[in-house]
Amino acid sequence: MRLSGPSSSLADRMKAPDEGPSWRRRRDLFHREAVLELVINQSDVERAKQAAADVASVAGGSSARARVADASVKVLAVRESLKKRRAAGDTDATLSPDEQKGVDEARNLLIEAENDRPGWGQIQTLFADVDQLRGDDHVQELAARRQAQLVDVQ
């Protein structure tokens, strides 16, 4: 008895989910995002840039995941720059022009990512981080409330 189509296509459809290319791509993306998170937690800007590039290579350079990864690295770079300035005795709380540029670029990336994936909690968390760096505590509080509402709804 022969089913419609060649038997190999039936065998292909019966493969375990972990054998398909889309499953491998998701797994690779998950691993690369985990590496990115680890190096961000270690405050290693250079390795974080490489990890974000790895995420973009799998997710696609214009994907929401790539934009969020890039924004995360920019936020980390600004935080590390501020940390170095404070360690050197600089008490000025305002952002330098380079730091302001990094914050603005991160914010723009997050806006683009939010257009692709509205309501993604990681985007809202990073918006709150950007607002904190800019000194917008009130905006940060509103973003945190919005995130809490999104979590409750989902």
mmCIF file of C-alpha atoms in Angstrom:
data_model
loop_
_atom_site.group_PDB
_atom_site.id
_atom_site.type_symbol
_atom_site.label_atom_id
_atom_site.label_comp_id
_atom_site.label_asym_id
_atom_site.label_seq_id
_atom_site.Cartn_x
_atom_site.Cartn_y
_atom_site.Cartn_z
ATOM 1 C CA MET A 1 0.000 0.000 0.000
ATOM 2 C CA ARG A 2 1.416 3.351 -0.992
ATOM 3 C CA LEU A 3 0.484 6.635 0.662
ATOM 4 C CA SER A 4 0.301 9.795 -1.421
ATOM 5 C CA GLY A 5 3.721 11.201 -2.207
ATOM 6 C CA PRO A 6 7.044 9.457 -1.842
ATOM 7 C CA SER A 7 7.638 7.541 1.342
ATOM 8 C CA SER A 8 10.686 9.677 2.127
ATOM 9 C CA SER A 9 8.498 12.773 2.569
ATOM 10 C CA LEU A 10 6.365 10.846 5.057
ATOM 11 C CA ALA A 11 9.534 9.833 6.876
ATOM 12 C CA ASP A 12 10.662 13.464 6.849
ATOM 13 C CA ARG A 13 7.367 14.548 8.387
ATOM 14 C CA MET A 14 7.674 11.882 11.071
ATOM 15 C CA LYS A 15 11.137 12.985 12.238
ATOM 16 C CA ALA A 16 11.568 14.033 15.813
ATOM 17 C CA PRO A 17 11.367 17.822 16.264
ATOM 18 C CA ASP A 18 15.027 18.060 17.231
ATOM 19 C CA GLU A 19 16.132 16.714 13.852
ATOM 20 C CA GLY A 20 14.765 19.550 11.712
ATOM 21 C CA PRO A 21 16.709 22.647 10.690
ATOM 22 C CA SER A 22 14.261 25.063 12.341
ATOM 23 C CA TRP A 23 14.633 23.244 15.648
ATOM 24 C CA ARG A 24 18.440 23.436 15.394
ATOM 25 C CA ARG A 25 18.209 27.137 14.585
ATOM 26 C CA ARG A 26 16.032 27.799 17.657
ATOM 27 C CA ARG A 27 18.376 25.749 19.821
ATOM 28 C CA ASP A 28 21.429 27.594 18.455
ATOM 29 C CA LEU A 29 19.708 30.929 19.058
ATOM 30 C CA PHE A 30 18.804 29.929 22.611
ATOM 31 C CA HIS A 31 22.420 28.948 23.324
ATOM 32 C CA ARG A 32 23.815 32.137 21.837
ATOM 33 C CA GLU A 33 21.379 34.262 23.833
ATOM 34 C CA ALA A 34 22.393 32.379 26.987
ATOM 35 C CA VAL A 35 26.064 33.127 26.266
ATOM 36 C CA LEU A 36 25.182 36.788 25.736
ATOM 37 C CA GLU A 37 23.381 36.914 29.068
ATOM 38 C CA LEU A 38 26.353 35.289 30.817
ATOM 39 C CA VAL A 39 28.922 37.724 29.452
ATOM 40 C CA ILE A 40 26.646 40.681 30.222
ATOM 41 C CA ASN A 41 26.392 39.439 33.804
ATOM 42 C CA GLN A 42 30.208 39.293 33.849
ATOM 43 C CA SER A 43 30.306 42.908 32.586
ATOM 44 C CA ASP A 44 32.568 41.979 29.676
ATOM 45 C CA VAL A 45 31.708 44.486 26.949
ATOM 46 C CA GLU A 46 33.983 43.065 24.248
ATOM 47 C CA ARG A 47 32.764 39.505 24.665
ATOM 48 C CA ALA A 48 29.184 40.797 24.835
ATOM 49 C CA LYS A 49 29.648 42.515 21.459
ATOM 50 C CA GLN A 50 30.815 39.227 19.970
ATOM 51 C CA ALA A 51 27.947 37.313 21.581
ATOM 52 C CA ALA A 52 25.429 39.851 20.231
ATOM 53 C CA ALA A 53 26.937 39.438 16.759
ATOM 54 C CA ASP A 54 26.510 35.669 17.151
ATOM 55 C CA VAL A 55 22.846 36.155 18.067
ATOM 56 C CA ALA A 56 22.368 38.381 15.005
ATOM 57 C CA SER A 57 24.045 35.801 12.751
ATOM 58 C CA VAL A 58 21.452 33.192 13.720
ATOM 59 C CA ALA A 59 18.385 35.387 14.290
ATOM 60 C CA GLY A 60 18.993 37.748 11.377
ATOM 61 C CA GLY A 61 20.543 41.185 11.652
ATOM 62 C CA SER A 62 17.249 43.060 11.480
ATOM 63 C CA SER A 63 15.310 40.768 13.827
ATOM 64 C CA ALA A 64 13.907 41.907 17.151
ATOM 65 C CA ARG A 65 16.239 39.461 18.927
ATOM 66 C CA ALA A 66 19.309 40.959 17.235
ATOM 67 C CA ARG A 67 18.181 44.494 18.068
ATOM 68 C CA VAL A 68 17.560 43.597 21.704
ATOM 69 C CA ALA A 69 20.964 41.899 21.908
ATOM 70 C CA ASP A 70 22.652 44.984 20.447
ATOM 71 C CA ALA A 71 20.704 47.301 22.772
ATOM 72 C CA SER A 72 21.732 45.153 25.753
ATOM 73 C CA VAL A 73 25.395 45.557 24.806
ATOM 74 C CA LYS A 74 25.020 49.325 24.419
ATOM 75 C CA VAL A 75 23.389 49.587 27.861
ATOM 76 C CA LEU A 76 26.212 47.467 29.324
ATOM 77 C CA ALA A 77 28.845 49.663 27.667
ATOM 78 C CA VAL A 78 27.307 52.823 29.135
ATOM 79 C CA ARG A 79 27.058 51.255 32.601
ATOM 80 C CA GLU A 80 30.697 50.169 32.459
ATOM 81 C CA SER A 81 31.767 53.620 31.275
ATOM 82 C CA LEU A 82 29.912 55.230 34.173
ATOM 83 C CA LYS A 83 31.449 52.726 36.576
ATOM 84 C CA LYS A 84 34.968 53.551 35.346
ATOM 85 C CA ARG A 85 34.329 57.285 35.644
ATOM 86 C CA ARG A 86 33.064 56.896 39.205
ATOM 87 C CA ALA A 87 36.016 54.699 40.136
ATOM 88 C CA ALA A 88 38.324 57.446 38.836
ATOM 89 C CA GLY A 89 36.648 59.905 41.193
ATOM 90 C CA ASP A 90 34.322 61.637 38.729
ATOM 91 C CA THR A 91 31.214 62.684 40.646
ATOM 92 C CA ASP A 92 29.401 64.175 37.639
ATOM 93 C CA ALA A 93 26.186 62.188 37.224
ATOM 94 C CA THR A 94 25.441 63.460 33.728
ATOM 95 C CA LEU A 95 26.206 61.253 30.757
ATOM 96 C CA SER A 96 29.150 62.082 28.538
ATOM 97 C CA PRO A 97 28.374 62.681 24.850
ATOM 98 C CA ASP A 98 29.536 59.141 23.980
ATOM 99 C CA GLU A 99 27.435 57.657 26.771
ATOM 100 C CA GLN A 100 24.411 59.711 25.678
ATOM 101 C CA LYS A 101 24.909 58.479 22.114
ATOM 102 C CA GLY A 102 24.999 54.857 23.345
ATOM 103 C CA VAL A 103 21.811 55.337 25.362
ATOM 104 C CA ASP A 104 20.051 56.974 22.413
ATOM 105 C CA GLU A 105 21.134 54.174 20.061
ATOM 106 C CA ALA A 106 19.914 51.547 22.530
ATOM 107 C CA ARG A 107 16.571 53.305 22.847
ATOM 108 C CA ASN A 108 16.169 53.475 19.060
ATOM 109 C CA LEU A 109 16.980 49.771 18.728
ATOM 110 C CA LEU A 110 14.393 48.979 21.389
ATOM 111 C CA ILE A 111 11.744 51.031 19.610
ATOM 112 C CA GLU A 112 12.436 49.090 16.408
ATOM 113 C CA ALA A 113 12.353 45.771 18.282
ATOM 114 C CA GLU A 114 9.091 46.712 19.981
ATOM 115 C CA ASN A 115 7.530 47.364 16.586
ATOM 116 C CA ASP A 116 8.364 43.762 15.647
ATOM 117 C CA ARG A 117 7.494 42.185 19.008
ATOM 118 C CA PRO A 118 5.108 44.375 20.992
ATOM 119 C CA GLY A 119 4.773 43.442 24.632
ATOM 120 C CA TRP A 120 8.032 41.482 24.855
ATOM 121 C CA GLY A 121 9.036 41.820 28.504
ATOM 122 C CA GLN A 122 12.764 41.974 27.824
ATOM 123 C CA ILE A 123 12.242 45.089 25.714
ATOM 124 C CA GLN A 124 10.335 46.804 28.511
ATOM 125 C CA THR A 125 13.023 45.879 31.020
ATOM 126 C CA LEU A 126 15.702 47.374 28.786
ATOM 127 C CA PHE A 127 13.586 50.519 28.279
ATOM 128 C CA ALA A 128 13.568 50.870 32.074
ATOM 129 C CA ASP A 129 17.367 50.447 32.139
ATOM 130 C CA VAL A 130 17.749 53.129 29.458
ATOM 131 C CA ASP A 131 15.477 55.484 31.363
ATOM 132 C CA GLN A 132 17.442 54.868 34.551
ATOM 133 C CA LEU A 133 20.685 55.711 32.764
ATOM 134 C CA ARG A 134 19.094 58.891 31.445
ATOM 135 C CA GLY A 135 17.941 59.750 34.963
ATOM 136 C CA ASP A 136 14.229 59.399 34.185
ATOM 137 C CA ASP A 137 13.174 57.646 37.389
ATOM 138 C CA HIS A 138 9.504 58.487 36.879
ATOM 139 C CA VAL A 139 9.536 56.983 33.396
ATOM 140 C CA GLN A 140 11.346 53.936 34.759
ATOM 141 C CA GLU A 141 8.613 53.435 37.350
ATOM 142 C CA LEU A 142 5.918 53.661 34.660
ATOM 143 C CA ALA A 143 7.764 51.133 32.497
ATOM 144 C CA ALA A 144 8.032 48.739 35.436
ATOM 145 C CA ARG A 145 4.292 49.059 36.050
ATOM 146 C CA ARG A 146 3.584 48.459 32.379
ATOM 147 C CA GLN A 147 5.786 45.366 32.447
ATOM 148 C CA ALA A 148 3.918 44.070 35.509
ATOM 149 C CA GLN A 149 0.618 44.553 33.682
ATOM 150 C CA LEU A 150 1.920 42.707 30.620
ATOM 151 C CA VAL A 151 3.064 39.798 32.776
ATOM 152 C CA ASP A 152 -0.339 39.639 34.502
ATOM 153 C CA VAL A 153 -2.163 39.578 31.164
ATOM 154 C CA GLN A 154 0.034 36.893 29.601
#
